[in-house]
Structures are given as structure tokens and as C-alpha cells.
Short mmCIF file of C-alpha atoms and ligand atoms in Angstrom, two decimals:
data_model
loop_
_atom_site.label_atom_id
_atom_site.label_comp_id
_atom_site.label_asym_id
_atom_site.label_seq_id
_atom_site.Cartn_x
_atom_site.Cartn_y
_atom_site.Cartn_z
CA MET A 1 -0.04 0.02 0.08
CA SER A 2 1.35 3.54 -0.64
CA VAL A 3 0.35 7.07 0.10
CA VAL A 4 -0.36 9.58 -2.66
CA LYS A 5 -0.62 13.40 -2.27
CA ILE A 6 -2.87 15.06 -4.74
CA ASN A 7 -1.64 18.57 -5.52
CA GLY A 8 0.47 18.25 -2.38
CA ILE A 9 -2.54 18.67 -0.11
CA LYS A 10 -4.65 15.57 0.57
CA ALA A 11 -3.12 12.11 1.06
CA TYR A 12 -4.70 9.00 0.10
CA MET A 13 -3.74 5.51 1.07
CA ILE A 14 -4.16 3.41 -1.92
CA ASP A 15 -5.24 -0.06 -1.95
CA LYS A 16 -8.13 -1.58 -3.94
CA ASN A 17 -10.78 -0.73 -1.36
CA THR A 18 -9.77 2.94 -1.27
CA LEU A 19 -10.18 3.04 -5.06
CA LEU A 20 -13.55 1.30 -4.90
CA ASP A 21 -14.52 4.04 -2.38
CA LEU A 22 -13.29 6.81 -4.66
CA ASP A 23 -15.40 5.20 -7.45
CA LYS A 24 -18.45 5.21 -5.22
CA ASN A 25 -18.05 8.91 -4.38
CA ASP A 26 -17.07 9.94 -7.94
CA ALA A 27 -19.13 12.90 -8.97
CA LEU A 28 -18.78 11.81 -12.55
CA LYS A 29 -19.41 8.06 -12.17
CA SER A 30 -22.67 8.07 -14.03
CA PHE A 31 -20.97 9.06 -17.32
CA ARG A 32 -19.39 5.61 -17.61
CA GLU A 33 -22.77 4.20 -18.44
CA GLU A 34 -23.11 6.70 -21.33
CA PHE A 35 -20.23 4.78 -23.18
CA GLN A 36 -19.72 1.49 -24.78
CA ILE A 37 -17.07 -0.24 -22.61
CA PRO A 38 -15.09 -2.81 -24.59
CA ASP A 39 -15.52 -6.34 -23.02
CA ASN A 40 -12.64 -7.54 -20.85
CA THR A 41 -10.73 -4.55 -21.49
CA LEU A 42 -8.94 -1.72 -19.59
CA TYR A 43 -9.12 1.03 -22.04
CA PHE A 44 -6.15 3.50 -21.50
CA ASP A 45 -6.12 4.88 -24.99
CA GLY A 46 -8.87 7.48 -25.10
CA ASN A 47 -6.28 10.18 -25.62
CA SER A 48 -5.84 8.63 -28.98
CA LEU A 49 -9.34 7.32 -29.86
CA GLY A 50 -12.04 8.07 -27.37
CA LEU A 51 -14.65 5.42 -26.79
CA ALA A 52 -18.21 5.35 -28.50
CA PRO A 53 -20.98 7.09 -26.51
CA GLN A 54 -24.08 4.87 -26.42
CA ILE A 55 -26.17 7.75 -27.81
CA THR A 56 -24.00 7.97 -31.01
CA GLN A 57 -25.15 4.56 -32.29
CA LYS A 58 -28.83 5.60 -31.69
CA LYS A 59 -28.40 8.96 -33.14
CA MET A 60 -26.55 7.76 -36.25
CA SER A 61 -29.09 5.23 -36.89
CA SER A 62 -31.95 7.57 -36.71
CA VAL A 63 -30.16 10.17 -38.85
CA ILE A 64 -29.38 7.38 -41.49
CA SER A 65 -33.00 5.95 -41.43
CA SER A 66 -35.03 8.93 -41.02
CA GLU A 67 -33.11 12.16 -41.88
CA TRP A 68 -31.07 10.71 -44.73
CA GLY A 69 -33.38 7.77 -45.48
CA GLN A 70 -36.65 9.60 -45.59
CA GLY A 71 -35.62 13.21 -46.00
CA GLY A 72 -32.82 12.78 -48.51
CA ILE A 73 -31.57 16.14 -49.65
CA ARG A 74 -34.36 17.98 -47.94
CA SER A 75 -32.62 17.39 -44.62
CA TRP A 76 -29.89 19.85 -45.32
CA ILE A 77 -32.63 22.32 -44.43
CA ASN A 78 -35.28 20.42 -42.68
CA HIS A 79 -32.96 18.84 -40.17
CA ASP A 80 -30.39 21.67 -39.94
CA TRP A 81 -27.64 19.65 -41.54
CA GLY A 82 -26.56 22.81 -43.16
CA ILE A 83 -25.67 24.68 -40.09
CA SER A 84 -24.16 21.82 -38.04
CA PRO A 85 -20.50 22.88 -38.63
CA GLN A 86 -21.34 26.20 -37.00
CA ARG A 87 -23.62 24.81 -34.27
CA ILE A 88 -20.94 22.19 -33.22
CA GLY A 89 -18.22 24.82 -33.49
CA ASN A 90 -20.07 26.96 -30.93
CA LYS A 91 -20.41 24.04 -28.64
CA ILE A 92 -16.66 23.24 -28.87
CA ALA A 93 -15.93 27.02 -28.34
CA LYS A 94 -17.34 26.60 -24.78
CA LEU A 95 -14.86 23.98 -23.93
CA ILE A 96 -11.90 26.10 -25.16
CA GLY A 97 -12.76 29.67 -23.95
CA ALA A 98 -13.77 31.04 -27.30
CA GLY A 99 -16.78 33.14 -28.36
CA ASN A 100 -19.76 32.31 -30.45
CA GLY A 101 -18.83 32.40 -34.18
CA GLU A 102 -15.08 31.94 -33.48
CA VAL A 103 -14.95 28.16 -34.07
CA ILE A 104 -16.19 25.89 -36.80
CA ALA A 105 -16.06 22.12 -37.14
CA ALA A 106 -14.49 21.20 -40.34
CA ASP A 107 -11.90 18.89 -42.06
CA SER A 108 -9.07 17.34 -40.38
CA THR A 109 -6.67 18.85 -37.88
CA SER A 110 -3.80 18.70 -40.45
CA ILE A 111 -5.87 20.66 -42.99
CA ASN A 112 -6.85 23.04 -40.44
CA ILE A 113 -3.23 23.54 -39.52
CA PHE A 114 -2.53 24.44 -43.21
CA LYS A 115 -5.41 27.07 -43.14
CA ALA A 116 -4.21 28.44 -39.87
CA ILE A 117 -0.60 28.82 -41.05
CA VAL A 118 -1.79 30.57 -44.26
CA ALA A 119 -4.14 32.84 -42.27
CA ALA A 120 -1.35 33.79 -39.90
CA LEU A 121 1.00 34.57 -42.77
CA GLN A 122 -1.64 36.77 -44.44
CA VAL A 123 -2.23 38.65 -41.27
CA ASN A 124 1.53 39.11 -40.46
CA HIS A 125 2.37 39.51 -44.11
CA GLU A 126 5.75 41.19 -43.83
CA ARG A 127 7.25 38.18 -42.21
CA LYS A 128 7.61 34.64 -43.46
CA ILE A 129 9.12 32.51 -40.66
CA ILE A 130 6.82 29.97 -39.08
CA LEU A 131 8.44 28.77 -35.91
CA THR A 132 7.78 25.48 -34.01
CA VAL A 133 9.56 23.04 -31.78
CA GLU A 134 11.16 19.63 -32.55
CA GLU A 135 8.85 18.05 -29.98
CA ASN A 136 5.78 19.13 -31.81
CA PHE A 137 3.64 16.41 -33.40
CA PRO A 138 4.99 15.68 -36.80
CA THR A 139 1.95 16.52 -38.95
CA ASP A 140 2.26 20.18 -37.69
CA ILE A 141 5.74 20.23 -39.03
CA TYR A 142 4.91 18.38 -42.20
CA MET A 143 2.12 20.89 -43.09
CA MET A 144 4.75 23.70 -42.77
CA GLN A 145 7.06 21.89 -45.05
CA GLY A 146 4.38 21.24 -47.72
CA LEU A 147 3.49 24.89 -47.81
CA GLU A 148 7.15 25.73 -48.12
CA THR A 149 7.59 23.38 -51.24
CA PHE A 150 4.68 25.25 -52.90
CA ALA A 151 5.38 28.78 -51.86
CA PRO A 152 9.20 28.93 -50.74
CA SER A 153 9.12 32.83 -51.17
CA LYS A 154 6.24 33.12 -48.73
CA ILE A 155 7.10 30.67 -45.85
CA THR A 156 10.15 29.53 -44.11
CA PRO A 157 9.70 26.82 -41.48
CA LYS A 158 11.98 27.11 -38.47
CA ILE A 159 12.13 24.20 -36.05
CA VAL A 160 14.02 24.53 -32.89
CA PRO A 161 14.37 22.40 -29.63
CA SER A 162 11.80 23.53 -27.09
CA SER A 163 14.62 24.43 -24.73
CA SER A 164 15.54 27.39 -27.11
CA LEU A 165 11.95 28.30 -27.94
CA ILE A 166 11.86 31.62 -25.91
CA GLU A 167 15.23 32.85 -27.31
CA SER A 168 13.91 32.11 -30.79
CA LEU A 169 11.03 34.46 -30.62
CA ASP A 170 12.34 37.50 -32.53
CA GLU A 171 10.94 40.08 -34.92
CA SER A 172 11.50 37.86 -37.89
CA VAL A 173 8.91 35.35 -36.83
CA ALA A 174 5.46 35.66 -38.33
CA ALA A 175 3.77 32.91 -36.33
CA LEU A 176 4.48 30.45 -33.64
CA LEU A 177 2.87 27.00 -34.04
CA LEU A 178 2.73 24.96 -30.97
CA THR A 179 0.82 22.05 -29.47
CA GLU A 180 -0.40 22.76 -25.91
CA VAL A 181 -0.15 19.23 -24.51
CA ASN A 182 2.88 17.23 -25.77
CA TYR A 183 1.76 14.03 -27.43
CA LYS A 184 4.62 11.94 -26.03
CA THR A 185 5.03 13.14 -22.46
CA GLY A 186 1.66 14.88 -21.81
CA GLU A 187 3.45 17.99 -20.59
CA ILE A 188 1.35 21.17 -20.71
CA SER A 189 2.88 24.25 -22.26
CA ASP A 190 2.13 27.60 -20.58
CA MET A 191 -0.29 28.99 -23.31
CA ARG A 192 -0.81 32.35 -21.54
CA GLU A 193 2.84 33.17 -20.99
CA ILE A 194 4.19 31.92 -24.28
CA THR A 195 1.41 33.75 -26.22
CA ARG A 196 2.15 36.90 -24.21
CA GLN A 197 5.84 36.72 -25.10
CA ALA A 198 5.28 36.01 -28.66
CA HIS A 199 2.83 38.96 -28.97
CA GLN A 200 5.51 41.32 -27.41
CA ARG A 201 7.61 40.57 -30.46
CA GLY A 202 4.67 40.94 -33.00
CA ILE A 203 4.27 37.09 -33.50
CA LEU A 204 0.98 35.46 -33.94
CA VAL A 205 0.22 32.30 -32.20
CA ILE A 206 -1.43 29.09 -33.52
CA TRP A 207 -2.16 26.53 -30.73
CA ASP A 208 -2.88 22.86 -31.58
CA LEU A 209 -5.37 21.68 -29.07
CA SER A 210 -5.57 18.07 -30.17
CA HIS A 211 -4.60 16.72 -26.78
CA SER A 212 -6.33 19.51 -24.79
CA VAL A 213 -9.88 19.77 -25.95
CA GLY A 214 -12.10 17.80 -23.60
CA SER A 215 -9.19 17.11 -21.29
CA ILE A 216 -8.02 20.35 -19.80
CA PRO A 217 -9.73 23.77 -19.49
CA VAL A 218 -8.56 26.04 -22.26
CA ASP A 219 -8.87 29.85 -22.24
CA LEU A 220 -8.29 31.02 -25.87
CA ASN A 221 -9.77 34.40 -25.61
CA GLY A 222 -8.44 35.00 -22.10
CA CYS A 223 -4.92 34.31 -23.43
CA ASN A 224 -5.54 36.44 -26.52
CA VAL A 225 -4.69 33.41 -28.84
CA ASP A 226 -4.78 34.26 -32.62
CA PHE A 227 -5.56 30.87 -34.15
CA ALA A 228 -6.18 27.36 -32.81
CA VAL A 229 -7.06 23.93 -34.29
CA GLY A 230 -7.89 20.58 -32.63
CA CYS A 231 -8.89 17.07 -32.95
CA GLY A 232 -12.59 15.51 -32.63
CA TYR A 233 -11.73 11.88 -32.00
CA LYS A 234 -9.49 11.91 -28.92
CA PHE A 235 -11.02 13.31 -25.65
CA LEU A 236 -14.11 14.67 -27.54
CA ASN A 237 -15.15 10.96 -28.42
CA GLY A 238 -16.29 11.99 -31.85
CA GLY A 239 -15.48 8.65 -33.57
CA PRO A 240 -12.56 7.51 -35.76
CA GLY A 241 -11.59 10.26 -38.05
CA ALA A 242 -14.11 12.70 -36.72
CA PRO A 243 -14.06 16.22 -38.14
CA ALA A 244 -11.70 18.63 -36.42
CA PHE A 245 -12.12 22.25 -35.66
CA ILE A 246 -10.49 25.62 -36.24
CA TYR A 247 -10.68 28.84 -34.20
CA THR A 248 -9.78 32.29 -35.33
CA ALA A 249 -9.90 35.45 -33.11
CA LYS A 250 -12.63 37.71 -34.59
CA ARG A 251 -10.08 40.55 -34.88
CA HIS A 252 -8.36 38.61 -37.74
CA LEU A 253 -11.26 37.26 -39.75
CA SER A 254 -11.53 40.02 -42.34
CA LEU A 255 -7.74 39.94 -43.13
CA ILE A 256 -7.83 36.33 -44.13
CA ASP A 257 -8.18 35.33 -47.76
CA PRO A 258 -8.67 31.48 -47.82
CA ILE A 259 -6.50 29.66 -50.31
CA LEU A 260 -8.55 26.50 -49.72
CA SER A 261 -11.28 28.57 -51.37
CA GLY A 262 -14.01 26.05 -51.86
CA TRP A 263 -17.59 26.84 -52.35
CA PHE A 264 -18.77 26.14 -48.89
CA GLY A 265 -16.54 29.14 -47.61
CA HIS A 266 -18.10 31.32 -50.11
CA ALA A 267 -20.26 34.35 -49.05
CA ASN A 268 -23.08 32.91 -51.10
CA PRO A 269 -22.40 29.34 -52.06
CA PHE A 270 -25.65 28.81 -53.80
CA ALA A 271 -25.41 31.87 -56.02
CA PHE A 272 -22.82 29.95 -58.05
CA ASN A 273 -21.01 33.10 -59.02
CA LEU A 274 -17.81 32.63 -60.96
CA GLN A 275 -15.85 34.88 -58.66
CA TYR A 276 -14.77 33.51 -55.20
CA GLU A 277 -15.82 35.87 -52.30
CA PRO A 278 -15.12 34.65 -48.82
CA ALA A 279 -17.99 34.49 -46.29
CA LYS A 280 -17.79 37.46 -43.86
CA ASN A 281 -17.80 35.03 -40.89
CA ILE A 282 -16.10 31.81 -39.70
CA ASN A 283 -17.67 30.05 -42.60
CA ARG A 284 -14.65 31.24 -44.64
CA PHE A 285 -12.72 28.49 -43.11
CA MET A 286 -14.86 25.86 -44.71
CA CYS A 287 -13.92 24.21 -48.05
CA GLY A 288 -16.29 21.63 -49.28
CA THR A 289 -19.54 19.93 -48.29
CA PRO A 290 -19.45 19.19 -44.52
CA PRO A 291 -19.23 15.49 -43.64
CA LEU A 292 -22.61 15.36 -41.92
CA LEU A 293 -22.45 11.72 -40.59
CA GLY A 294 -19.17 12.47 -38.96
CA LEU A 295 -20.37 15.75 -37.66
CA ILE A 296 -23.44 14.20 -36.02
CA ALA A 297 -21.15 11.59 -34.21
CA LEU A 298 -18.87 14.43 -33.15
CA GLU A 299 -21.64 16.39 -31.68
CA CYS A 300 -22.75 13.43 -29.52
CA GLY A 301 -19.27 13.28 -27.92
CA VAL A 302 -19.02 17.08 -27.60
CA ASP A 303 -22.51 17.22 -25.78
CA ILE A 304 -21.25 14.71 -23.19
CA SER A 305 -18.08 16.76 -22.40
CA LEU A 306 -20.23 19.82 -22.10
CA LYS A 307 -22.68 18.08 -19.73
CA ALA A 308 -19.75 16.75 -17.56
CA ASP A 309 -18.15 20.26 -16.94
CA ILE A 310 -14.59 20.49 -18.03
CA LYS A 311 -13.40 21.56 -14.55
CA LEU A 312 -14.68 18.44 -12.86
CA LEU A 313 -13.22 16.37 -15.69
CA ARG A 314 -9.77 17.86 -15.05
CA LYS A 315 -9.92 17.49 -11.34
CA LYS A 316 -10.72 13.75 -11.58
CA ALA A 317 -8.08 13.27 -14.42
CA LYS A 318 -5.29 14.84 -12.15
CA LYS A 319 -6.33 12.47 -9.29
CA LEU A 320 -6.48 9.34 -11.59
CA GLY A 321 -3.03 10.31 -12.97
CA ALA A 322 -1.41 11.01 -9.60
CA ILE A 323 -2.63 7.56 -8.31
CA PHE A 324 -1.59 5.70 -11.43
CA ILE A 325 1.90 7.08 -11.07
CA GLU A 326 2.11 6.24 -7.46
CA LEU A 327 0.81 2.77 -7.88
CA MET A 328 3.38 2.20 -10.68
CA ARG A 329 6.21 3.48 -8.48
CA ASP A 330 5.09 1.29 -5.75
CA LYS A 331 4.96 -1.75 -7.89
CA PHE A 332 8.06 -1.27 -9.72
CA LYS A 333 10.67 0.04 -7.40
CA SER A 334 13.47 -0.77 -9.83
CA LYS A 335 14.14 1.82 -12.71
CA GLU A 336 12.34 -0.51 -15.18
CA PHE A 337 9.69 2.06 -15.82
CA GLU A 338 10.91 5.73 -15.97
CA LEU A 339 8.23 8.39 -15.81
CA ALA A 340 8.33 10.49 -18.89
CA SER A 341 5.39 12.69 -17.88
CA PRO A 342 5.62 15.56 -15.33
CA LEU A 343 4.99 14.44 -11.82
CA ASP A 344 3.39 17.67 -11.04
CA ASP A 345 -0.41 17.34 -11.78
CA GLU A 346 -0.79 21.00 -12.99
CA LYS A 347 1.73 20.31 -15.75
CA ARG A 348 0.45 16.97 -16.86
CA GLY A 349 -2.34 16.68 -19.34
CA GLY A 350 -4.52 13.83 -20.31
CA HIS A 351 -2.10 10.94 -20.32
CA VAL A 352 0.78 9.34 -18.39
CA SER A 353 3.87 8.15 -20.23
CA PHE A 354 6.65 5.80 -19.03
CA ARG A 355 9.83 4.94 -20.79
CA HIS A 356 10.68 1.23 -20.97
CA LEU A 357 13.64 -0.54 -22.49
CA HIS A 358 11.31 -2.84 -24.34
CA GLY A 359 8.60 -0.34 -24.69
CA PHE A 360 7.25 -1.51 -28.15
CA ALA A 361 7.14 -5.15 -27.29
CA LEU A 362 5.67 -4.59 -23.82
CA SER A 363 2.96 -2.26 -25.26
CA ARG A 364 1.86 -4.96 -27.64
CA ALA A 365 1.81 -7.59 -24.90
CA LEU A 366 -0.31 -5.33 -22.69
CA VAL A 367 -2.80 -4.80 -25.50
CA GLU A 368 -2.88 -8.64 -26.25
CA ASN A 369 -3.70 -9.13 -22.49
CA GLY A 370 -6.54 -6.49 -22.46
CA LEU A 371 -4.80 -3.33 -21.42
CA VAL A 372 -5.12 -0.97 -24.43
CA CYS A 373 -2.35 1.63 -24.31
CA ASP A 374 -0.01 2.64 -26.95
CA PHE A 375 3.65 3.27 -27.99
CA ARG A 376 5.62 6.24 -29.28
CA SER A 377 9.04 5.92 -30.45
CA PRO A 378 11.61 5.24 -29.28
CA ASP A 379 10.70 3.93 -25.84
CA ILE A 380 7.58 5.57 -24.62
CA ILE A 381 4.32 3.80 -23.51
CA ARG A 382 1.34 6.04 -23.18
CA PHE A 383 -1.53 5.39 -20.81
CA GLY A 384 -4.50 7.72 -21.55
CA ILE A 385 -6.45 9.07 -18.66
CA THR A 386 -10.11 9.70 -19.56
CA PRO A 387 -12.28 10.68 -16.60
CA LEU A 388 -15.57 10.27 -18.37
CA TYR A 389 -15.38 6.53 -18.41
CA MET A 390 -12.39 5.55 -16.52
CA ARG A 391 -12.64 4.36 -12.92
CA TYR A 392 -10.17 4.49 -10.04
CA GLN A 393 -10.27 0.64 -9.67
CA ASP A 394 -9.14 0.39 -13.28
CA LEU A 395 -5.80 1.95 -12.28
CA TYR A 396 -5.19 -0.78 -9.75
CA ASP A 397 -6.11 -3.52 -12.20
CA ALA A 398 -3.98 -2.10 -14.83
CA VAL A 399 -0.80 -1.87 -12.61
CA GLU A 400 -1.45 -5.51 -11.51
CA LEU A 401 -1.76 -6.60 -15.15
CA ILE A 402 1.43 -4.71 -16.11
CA ALA A 403 3.18 -6.56 -13.36
CA ASP A 404 1.99 -9.94 -14.58
CA VAL A 405 2.92 -9.23 -18.11
CA THR A 406 6.39 -7.86 -17.43
CA GLU A 407 7.15 -10.87 -15.00
CA SER A 408 5.99 -13.53 -17.41
CA THR A 409 7.35 -12.22 -20.67
CA ASN A 410 10.68 -13.21 -22.16
CA TRP A 411 11.47 -10.05 -24.09
CA GLU A 412 14.04 -11.72 -26.38
CA GLU A 413 11.57 -14.18 -27.64
CA LYS A 414 8.95 -11.53 -27.89
CA GLU A 415 10.97 -9.17 -29.93
CA GLU A 416 11.87 -11.88 -32.37
CA THR A 417 8.28 -12.65 -33.02
CA ILE A 418 7.40 -8.97 -33.56
CA ALA A 419 10.31 -8.67 -36.02
CA LEU A 420 8.77 -11.38 -37.95
CA TYR A 421 5.42 -9.68 -38.53
CA THR A 422 6.20 -5.99 -38.73
C1 PLP B 1 -3.91 13.73 -33.06
C2 PLP B 1 -3.13 14.92 -33.46
C3 PLP B 1 -3.40 15.49 -34.74
C4 PLP B 1 -4.05 14.75 -35.82
O1 PLP B 1 -4.19 15.31 -36.97
P1 PLP B 1 -5.16 14.68 -38.06
O2 PLP B 1 -5.04 15.56 -39.16
O3 PLP B 1 -6.71 14.54 -37.44
O4 PLP B 1 -4.85 13.21 -38.29
C5 PLP B 1 -2.75 16.75 -34.97
N1 PLP B 1 -2.02 17.38 -34.18
C6 PLP B 1 -1.77 16.77 -32.88
C7 PLP B 1 -0.96 17.58 -31.94
C8 PLP B 1 -2.29 15.58 -32.58
O5 PLP B 1 -2.10 15.11 -31.31
#
């Protein structure tokens, strides 16, 4: 048994009974019933693909049979299909501290990164450097590089180690593109302070909220952020490949001339004019016809996060993470598992990562044994913490299972088999 301090204040003795008690008194416990929980599975990967809400299946089925099946094309108007990107955008806005009309659900995160970079370069048109850090999620970096291939005179990507980020903020930089919660370590960046420092040098800031939205409270307007993007299928439980979203501060909207200038971003799409003219509002960030079925599923997930209250979710997530770390430390006194995430609950987002010498083989073995987690090269195993459907007792069972698997596995044999089929 070990003792864990949450935020340095309250101490919990953790054994299985304590965890069962915490479950009993959990203010969010009823939300687990709103999800399909996979059989015989400890699901620790909701940071990568959130589980399916029960309501999604019902809603999708009725949209397909009734709205699409019976209504056909009429449902674009009769069932408000046509305004769903805006309606869902406004709901997501509430989770990330944005205002009405500042967020739209559309496309993938990668495509929205493309739009946000172009927008930032248009607003800050005298500069051409887009700065990011080596630790950023690769797609963010790839989108910068693709743009450079097409328009080398307009954009220069600059990628620095995060340790030299602040000193790299100078008057040559047009925009800074950062992810708030690091996808490997779960470390949270200081959005307010970094945005402030960038603005002091005339740099616009684009935040990727893929691992933030639905996991930690975000205050885009309070931090004066310029642009943001994020993902619908992680903590928002919007379903595999769910539409993503993009935010732009209202002050920039009229300065942006979309280069993904599809008809749905037009001021009047159904006038079928020959000249592109961007919509006056956030619609100018749309390109083609919205993926309605994906949007409906996304909305089901977003509604649950709104109902749960992001502050309560965050509070429970911090506690779950702290207990998981403590149970792991208690179980593995050796250096076999090295914590790769911040120990400080305030600095750690929605997953806990450990480095392990045989991380890849071990993560596979865990998944085969019913603990769904994932691996990020070279040696990181990630355990997603999802307070909507995770129970405290799951932490205990997971750590027991990790111990069983590590004790009973011969890594040399394991790695040979994996080499055969990868
Ligand atoms: C998951 C994730 C993405 C996903 O991008 P897609 O275009 O939806 O595949 C982007 N950025 C970050 C930081 C992510 O974690």
C-alpha cells in the first residue's frame, strides 16, 4: 500500500478498497454508463481514440434511416444539416474559452493547420518564418514543409528544440505553431505566458489543441490567442476520423483570404457566382460539403463533455494520473519504468507516459492481454487518462496486469516474433 498526495495537499492511502470508495463517491461516475465499454478491456487509449458514446449509435441510426433515408436532400434544411458545422463549433468554443462564431467544425486537424498557417502569414504579411519546436506532433511540421514546397518565397519553416523556444522568438517570426499538450510526455505548455511573449515581438500564435480539448480547460480568448485547431476523435469521443475544428480570433477574420477557397466558404455558395468571395464570418474556413455523418457523431461526444463540466473532468483526471503514477512507483521500485510525464499534476495533461527498454514489445503484450495503451518511438508507453469513463479501480487492475505481463514475458523471444510480422 502506498500514500499519494494530490496537488500536495490531501493524502490517499491506496489499496483496492480505497479506489473502490473513490469510485463510489465519484461525482462523474454516471458518465461511464453513457459509453460502450469494450468487453474484458482496460481502455487506456482515449487520448488517441475516445470510446463510443451509447447515444452515438442511436443518433446515427436515426439520422441514417430517418433524416437521410426519408428526408434525402431536404434534410440539409429540414434537419439543420446545413448549419451543423457552426452549431458544433459553438459548442466546442465553450470547452476552449472561445466566443460564439469563432470556431467551426471542419476537415481534419492537419488541413486546419494548413489553413491557420496561411491565415497567420496573411495577417502578418511582412514576415515569413513559421516557428515550431522539434517536440511538436509531426503533422504540424509536415504541413509547414508542404507549404514551403509550394510557396518558398512566402514561408520559411523554423524548427528549434523547445529548450531554445523563448530565445527564438524575435521580430523575424510571423507565427508560432505549438501544441499545448505534448503528445509523447503529456506536458502542458504555458499558453498564456508563451502567447504573451510572442505577442510582445509581434508574433501571432497558433495553438494545436488536439490533446487539450475535452481534457483540460483552455482559455483562448483570455490568453488572447490568434488561431487554434484541434481534434474531434480523442477526448471529444467524436469517432474515428471525426471532423476537427478551427478557431480564429474575430479581430483577424476580415484579413484572411482563404486559399482553400471551396464553395462552402463562399459568401453565397448557392449563387454559383464565377468569382470567389469569402464569407464574412467563420464560414470562410470551410472548404467543401461538410461530412454530415461524422459531424453528428462528433456532436454526440461534444455534448457529453459539455454536460460533464470540463473543470470536474480535469480535477478527476489529475487525481487518476497521480494515483496511477504512485501505484506504478510502488509496484516497480526498480528503474524499469521511468516516468516520462511531469510528476506535477498541474503540468501533466490527459495521459501518463513511461519509458521502458522494451517499450514497443511491452505495449503490444499489454494490448494482447486486455490493457489498451499505445507506444511512441523510441521507448514511450502512453496510458490515456479519460475521466468520463475511467474508474479508479481500473488503475489498480492495470498496474497488476502490467506486473503480470512484465514478469511472465521473455523479451528476447517477444522481440523476435514481432520482427517477423512488422
Ligand atoms: C492527433 C493529433 C493530430 C491529428 O491530426 P489529423 O489531421 O486529425 O490526423 C494533429 N496534431 C496533434 C498535436 C495531434 O495530437
